Amino acid sequence: MVYHAEVIGPGGRIYQCEHNHRTETAAITCARSSRTREMAAMVWQREAVRQAQAAELARQRREAKAAAEARRAADRAAAAARRAAARAAAEQARADKRAAKLAAMSPEQAWKRMTPGERLLRTADLEMETHGEIRTPEAKAAYDARAAKRATLTGGAAASPAAKSPRARWLAVGAAVVMVIVLAVIGSLSSGHHSAAAAAPAAATAGSTPTAAPTPTAAPVPAPLTLTTSVTRKHPFVGTKAGVTVSTSPGARITAVAHFPSGNLKRTIHADAAGLHTFWYPAAGALLGYRVYVTIRAYLHGQKQSSLAWFTPRLRPPPPAPALAPAPASAPAPSSAAPPPAPAGCYPTTSSGNCYEPGEFCPEADAGMTGIARDGERITCVLESGRYHWHPV
């Protein structure tokens, strides 16, 4: 039977001498000798040096790989920046070409050919020129979106980081920790102190019993939002009103923006239970022949719809010349000036004897009544937005 001396070092490492011993007592005596312990320390030190050299070589390889990845990321970022600059230049060229094309048209024709987004941007530019600020929220949002898009395209991709990536930094920290541990082990072996420590962390387990999650109930799907617009009169007479009737889903929030030459007029209201509402606008003399566009937007449950309507004011035709009648020989002087007679065929009339026009208020006593306007158009007295109005049939 042959026995070999064994020395147990830190971390449970075992050194076995090369001497053959006939008895176990001789092997134990050899293991306790200072010579055997010195040989074990030398072997363990050589092994620690080899491990440290291997760790350093692995660290250098990882750093070289991280540097190569950083160079490739920088090249990709530069290429993305060049592509973004090219796209920005192409989009700017297209925008300049379309702006020049619209500038060569008449204002009415250019407005008709514009998209809703371009109309909002034109409104923003006009308000900046007139008031020095953008007052319409929709135009302000479109203006800010255009500025943000230009900044994003011209800014390009993010520049490559000058420092190492987080992964490379963590790898370097790990290699440094390994080196510190190896040096500490070598120092403890050279001083002759042998220690073995073992730590077994205990993991606490939670004793709570998981509860079953409640079954989610399907949320009701909202009905799709609808939007249609119509104008009471496309060419209202100067001095009357033009109504823009909106039909949408009940309770929807409606925003109407009328683009007048003097500026935009914005109104916001919620549709009634029937989903209807009429916006009334005056047909003033300054608008004669000018096409007034009205942008309608409806919002409900995260849905959005838009539409466009217009009207152009016109002059009222002159009344026909009355037939000349022979003057009576003598007529008594009237005591008071009588109101001018209403044109034949219009009814009902106001308290002063004048004819009603579409868009004007009507008394509650005439609710549901159908009559004839001055120009012969049929009108009816209906309730709209809490007031009674004469509406074209």
XYZ file of C-alpha atoms in Angstrom:
393
model
C 0.000 0.000 0.000
C 1.402 3.435 -1.029
C 0.368 6.698 0.682
C 0.877 10.345 -0.445
C 0.916 13.448 1.701
C -1.987 15.918 1.042
C -2.145 19.642 1.970
C -5.533 21.451 1.881
C -5.308 25.164 1.046
C -7.745 28.112 0.753
C -10.845 27.467 -1.285
C -10.570 23.703 -0.739
C -7.570 23.272 -3.063
C -5.528 20.114 -2.468
C -1.810 19.619 -2.995
C -0.528 16.015 -3.162
C 3.214 15.393 -2.824
C 5.069 13.075 -5.167
C 6.798 11.045 -2.404
C 5.676 7.487 -1.765
C 5.106 6.510 1.865
C 4.584 2.992 3.175
C 2.374 4.023 6.076
C -0.381 6.586 6.567
C 1.450 8.010 9.583
C 4.461 8.811 7.451
C 2.256 10.540 4.877
C 0.625 12.679 7.604
C 4.038 13.614 9.001
C 5.198 14.649 5.524
C 2.064 16.760 4.993
C 2.699 18.643 8.211
C 6.296 19.440 7.342
C 7.275 22.996 6.358
C 8.920 21.802 3.152
C 5.728 20.224 1.870
C 3.723 23.372 2.703
C 6.257 25.553 0.897
C 5.995 23.352 -2.199
C 2.201 23.543 -2.039
C 2.357 27.345 -1.765
C 4.675 27.554 -4.787
C 2.378 25.353 -6.888
C -0.683 27.363 -5.931
C 1.134 30.641 -6.660
C 2.101 29.474 -10.164
C -1.509 28.470 -10.787
C -2.783 31.890 -9.606
C -0.309 33.653 -11.915
C -1.495 31.564 -14.872
C -5.121 32.397 -14.080
C -4.300 36.115 -13.787
C -2.504 36.056 -17.142
C -5.481 34.293 -18.746
C -7.905 36.837 -17.245
C -5.767 39.756 -18.519
C -5.660 38.260 -22.017
C -9.462 37.808 -21.969
C -9.886 41.411 -20.806
C -7.725 42.720 -23.677
C -9.754 40.695 -26.161
C -13.012 42.036 -24.755
C -11.741 45.626 -24.916
C -10.615 45.156 -28.520
C -14.052 43.748 -29.398
C -15.826 46.646 -27.644
C -13.646 49.185 -29.497
C -14.495 47.525 -32.821
C -18.204 47.638 -31.966
C -17.888 51.323 -31.051
C -16.230 52.080 -34.399
C -18.971 50.230 -36.269
C -21.650 52.109 -34.284
C -19.959 55.419 -35.126
C -19.900 54.498 -38.827
C -23.604 53.559 -38.713
C -24.452 56.829 -36.944
C -22.542 58.862 -39.550
C -24.319 57.037 -42.382
C -27.703 57.638 -40.717
C -26.866 61.343 -40.343
C -25.985 61.584 -44.033
C -29.226 59.859 -45.025
C -31.246 62.137 -42.722
C -29.589 65.218 -44.217
C -30.363 63.985 -47.726
C -34.009 63.369 -46.794
C -34.273 66.804 -45.202
C -32.834 68.450 -48.326
C -35.224 66.512 -50.594
C -38.265 67.366 -48.470
C -37.264 71.025 -48.305
C -36.873 71.108 -52.084
C -40.335 69.583 -52.561
C -41.852 72.009 -50.054
C -40.233 75.011 -51.792
C -41.467 73.815 -55.182
C -45.054 73.391 -53.943
C -44.956 76.759 -52.158
C -43.852 78.457 -55.369
C -46.637 76.701 -57.274
C -49.279 77.812 -54.763
C -47.915 81.363 -54.689
C -48.440 81.636 -58.458
C -52.193 80.913 -58.043
C -54.932 83.208 -56.848
C -55.648 83.078 -53.095
C -58.978 81.339 -53.603
C -57.573 78.732 -56.000
C -54.519 78.133 -53.793
C -56.717 77.622 -50.725
C -58.858 75.119 -52.640
C -55.804 73.074 -53.671
C -54.202 73.063 -50.220
C -54.360 70.077 -47.918
C -55.834 70.574 -44.410
C -52.321 70.640 -42.964
C -51.173 73.285 -45.456
C -54.215 75.409 -44.653
C -53.348 75.323 -40.975
C -49.762 76.320 -41.749
C -50.978 79.164 -43.989
C -53.272 80.298 -41.176
C -50.332 80.215 -38.744
C -48.177 82.310 -41.106
C -50.953 84.882 -41.595
C -51.548 85.176 -37.844
C -47.826 85.632 -37.246
C -47.729 88.424 -39.844
C -50.914 90.086 -38.551
C -50.786 89.613 -34.763
C -47.171 88.623 -34.131
C -48.319 85.321 -32.584
C -50.353 82.235 -33.476
C -53.769 82.394 -31.836
C -55.479 79.335 -33.334
C -54.593 76.161 -31.337
C -54.789 73.875 -34.399
C -52.533 76.166 -36.414
C -50.104 76.429 -33.479
C -49.920 72.630 -33.209
C -49.275 72.262 -36.961
C -46.596 74.994 -36.839
C -44.819 73.327 -33.892
C -45.009 69.900 -35.570
C -43.380 71.286 -38.721
C -40.598 72.914 -36.687
C -39.981 69.697 -34.726
C -39.851 67.644 -37.917
C -37.316 69.968 -39.495
C -35.173 69.890 -36.348
C -35.276 66.073 -36.295
C -34.297 65.729 -39.946
C -31.487 68.270 -39.812
C -30.157 66.967 -36.489
C -29.536 63.455 -37.880
C -28.762 60.389 -35.891
C -27.237 60.548 -32.466
C -23.481 60.951 -32.353
C -21.410 57.932 -31.369
C -20.417 57.904 -27.679
C -16.815 58.886 -26.963
C -16.518 56.649 -23.929
C -16.791 52.877 -23.861
C -20.133 51.145 -24.008
C -21.737 50.071 -20.687
C -20.974 46.443 -21.495
C -17.251 47.152 -21.987
C -17.107 49.150 -18.752
C -18.704 46.311 -16.756
C -16.298 43.789 -18.272
C -13.333 45.955 -17.271
C -14.646 46.265 -13.706
C -15.082 42.472 -13.488
C -11.511 41.845 -14.656
C -10.164 44.279 -12.042
C -12.096 42.487 -9.286
C -10.673 39.118 -10.386
C -7.122 40.515 -10.292
C -7.615 41.873 -6.757
C -8.862 38.486 -5.541
C -5.915 36.621 -7.106
C -3.363 38.986 -5.552
C -5.012 38.625 -2.134
C -4.785 34.820 -2.340
C -1.093 34.958 -3.313
C -0.313 37.279 -0.381
C -2.044 35.015 2.097
C -0.151 31.967 0.848
C 3.259 33.632 0.990
C 2.744 34.722 4.625
C 1.953 31.175 5.744
C -1.575 31.867 6.940
C -4.104 29.293 5.781
C -7.745 30.034 6.056
C -10.854 28.595 4.506
C -14.118 30.369 4.606
C -17.437 29.170 3.349
C -20.589 31.172 3.171
C -23.951 29.773 2.366
C -26.511 32.564 1.964
C -30.027 31.535 2.836
C -32.794 32.598 0.543
C -36.047 33.508 2.244
C -39.092 32.160 0.511
C -42.384 33.976 0.683
C -45.201 31.995 2.192
C -48.018 33.949 0.691
C -50.306 32.066 -1.633
C -50.786 33.752 -5.039
C -54.346 34.766 -5.709
C -55.999 34.259 -9.061
C -56.220 37.396 -11.135
C -59.762 38.512 -11.994
C -60.881 37.766 -15.502
C -60.815 41.025 -17.491
C -64.089 42.019 -19.048
C -64.110 43.242 -22.608
C -64.656 46.997 -22.829
C -67.506 48.080 -25.092
C -66.294 49.232 -28.497
C -67.471 52.820 -29.180
C -69.462 53.452 -32.318
C -67.497 54.985 -35.219
C -67.585 58.787 -35.364
C -69.454 60.269 -38.331
C -69.377 63.826 -39.671
C -71.316 65.542 -42.465
C -71.699 69.281 -43.119
C -74.048 71.390 -45.205
C -74.587 75.108 -45.778
C -78.012 76.704 -45.578
C -77.188 79.025 -48.504
C -74.011 78.854 -50.589
C -74.496 82.470 -51.756
C -76.270 84.409 -48.989
C -77.273 88.015 -49.521
C -75.212 90.705 -47.821
C -76.868 91.629 -44.525
C -78.186 88.104 -43.827
C -76.575 85.081 -42.161
C -75.175 81.828 -43.529
C -75.597 78.700 -41.449
C -73.218 75.700 -41.468
C -75.175 72.667 -40.237
C -73.096 69.850 -38.717
C -74.409 66.296 -38.320
C -72.245 64.011 -36.168
C -72.471 61.522 -33.309
C -74.455 62.641 -30.232
C -72.329 64.388 -27.607
C -69.317 64.871 -29.904
C -67.177 67.984 -29.419
C -67.361 70.159 -32.554
C -64.819 72.841 -33.427
C -65.534 75.231 -36.311
C -62.891 77.657 -37.635
C -64.144 80.233 -40.178
C -61.341 81.812 -42.238
C -62.362 85.448 -42.777
C -60.079 88.035 -44.465
C -59.730 89.901 -41.155
C -58.808 86.749 -39.209
C -60.068 83.361 -38.073
C -63.198 82.913 -35.955
C -63.173 79.759 -33.814
C -66.147 78.267 -32.005
C -66.344 75.035 -29.973
C -69.545 73.352 -28.802
C -70.905 69.869 -28.070
C -73.516 68.286 -30.324
C -76.990 67.739 -28.895
C -78.720 64.379 -28.377
C -79.477 64.186 -32.099
C -75.888 65.020 -33.061
C -76.863 68.288 -34.783
C -75.699 71.880 -34.491
C -75.742 74.914 -36.780
C -73.063 77.641 -36.759
C -74.339 81.022 -38.013
C -72.009 83.562 -39.661
C -72.860 87.077 -40.909
C -72.574 87.860 -44.609
C -71.047 91.343 -44.360
C -70.448 93.744 -47.210
C -66.657 93.480 -46.812
C -66.929 89.782 -47.743
C -68.666 90.403 -51.052
C -67.407 87.816 -53.547
C -64.923 86.333 -51.033
C -65.281 82.600 -50.460
C -65.275 81.990 -46.703
C -63.995 78.503 -45.825
C -65.168 76.871 -42.577
C -63.086 73.953 -41.223
C -65.140 71.545 -39.098
C -63.586 68.987 -36.722
C -65.382 66.494 -34.478
C -63.836 64.600 -31.524
C -65.359 61.677 -29.575
C -63.766 58.758 -27.629
C -60.318 59.332 -29.126
C -61.724 59.478 -32.688
C -61.422 62.486 -34.970
C -63.146 63.506 -38.198
C -62.822 66.682 -40.279
C -64.807 68.350 -43.050
C -64.860 71.605 -45.013
C -67.702 73.952 -46.004
C -67.839 77.369 -47.666
C -70.148 80.226 -48.596
C -69.733 83.359 -50.742
C -71.804 86.506 -49.954
C -73.517 88.354 -52.834
C -75.534 91.510 -53.344
C -79.296 91.434 -53.230
C -80.866 92.063 -56.685
C -82.591 95.462 -57.020
C -86.375 95.417 -56.677
C -88.415 95.883 -59.870
C -89.503 99.433 -60.694
C -93.121 100.061 -59.590
C -95.695 100.892 -62.245
C -96.587 104.596 -62.444
C -100.153 105.302 -61.364
C -102.035 108.578 -62.041
C -101.881 110.884 -59.064
C -105.271 111.668 -57.476
C -106.666 115.146 -57.798
C -106.398 115.777 -54.102
C -105.179 113.502 -51.342
C -105.239 114.257 -47.662
C -101.836 114.566 -46.024
C -101.024 111.468 -43.942
C -100.874 112.057 -40.245
C -97.893 109.678 -39.765
C -95.435 107.846 -42.023
C -96.781 104.355 -42.806
C -94.333 101.377 -42.936
C -93.290 100.273 -46.441
C -95.531 97.495 -47.693
C -94.044 94.013 -47.729
C -93.371 92.447 -51.134
C -96.277 90.469 -52.437
C -96.137 86.772 -51.635
C -93.912 86.808 -48.470
C -95.394 85.688 -45.200
C -95.401 85.873 -42.274
C -94.030 89.373 -41.724
C -92.403 91.182 -38.805
C -94.262 93.600 -36.559
C -92.957 96.444 -38.780
C -94.222 94.741 -41.957
C -90.865 93.493 -43.294
C -90.159 90.013 -44.680
C -88.128 87.397 -42.824
C -84.834 85.999 -44.155
C -83.218 82.578 -43.507
C -81.083 82.678 -40.363
C -83.116 85.350 -38.573
C -84.816 84.713 -35.239
C -88.519 83.853 -35.240
C -91.013 84.207 -32.349
C -92.033 81.126 -30.402
C -95.616 81.647 -31.560
C -94.444 80.794 -35.124
C -92.777 77.503 -34.056
C -93.293 74.883 -36.770
C -94.810 77.453 -39.190
C -93.720 77.407 -42.853
C -93.572 80.655 -44.811
C -92.037 82.440 -47.802
C -88.928 84.675 -47.622
C -88.422 87.944 -49.562
C -86.790 86.143 -52.522
C -89.557 83.511 -52.673
C -87.639 80.765 -50.817
C -89.650 78.521 -48.476
C -88.617 78.840 -44.803
C -89.714 77.161 -41.581
C -89.368 78.145 -37.898
C -87.305 75.461 -36.050
C -85.487 75.270 -32.694
C -81.693 75.324 -33.022
C -79.177 75.774 -30.192
C -81.877 76.878 -27.769
C -83.376 79.615 -30.053
C -85.928 79.589 -32.841
C -84.555 80.424 -36.316
C -85.999 80.648 -39.806
C -84.355 77.744 -41.662
C -84.575 77.062 -45.433
C -86.840 74.137 -46.252
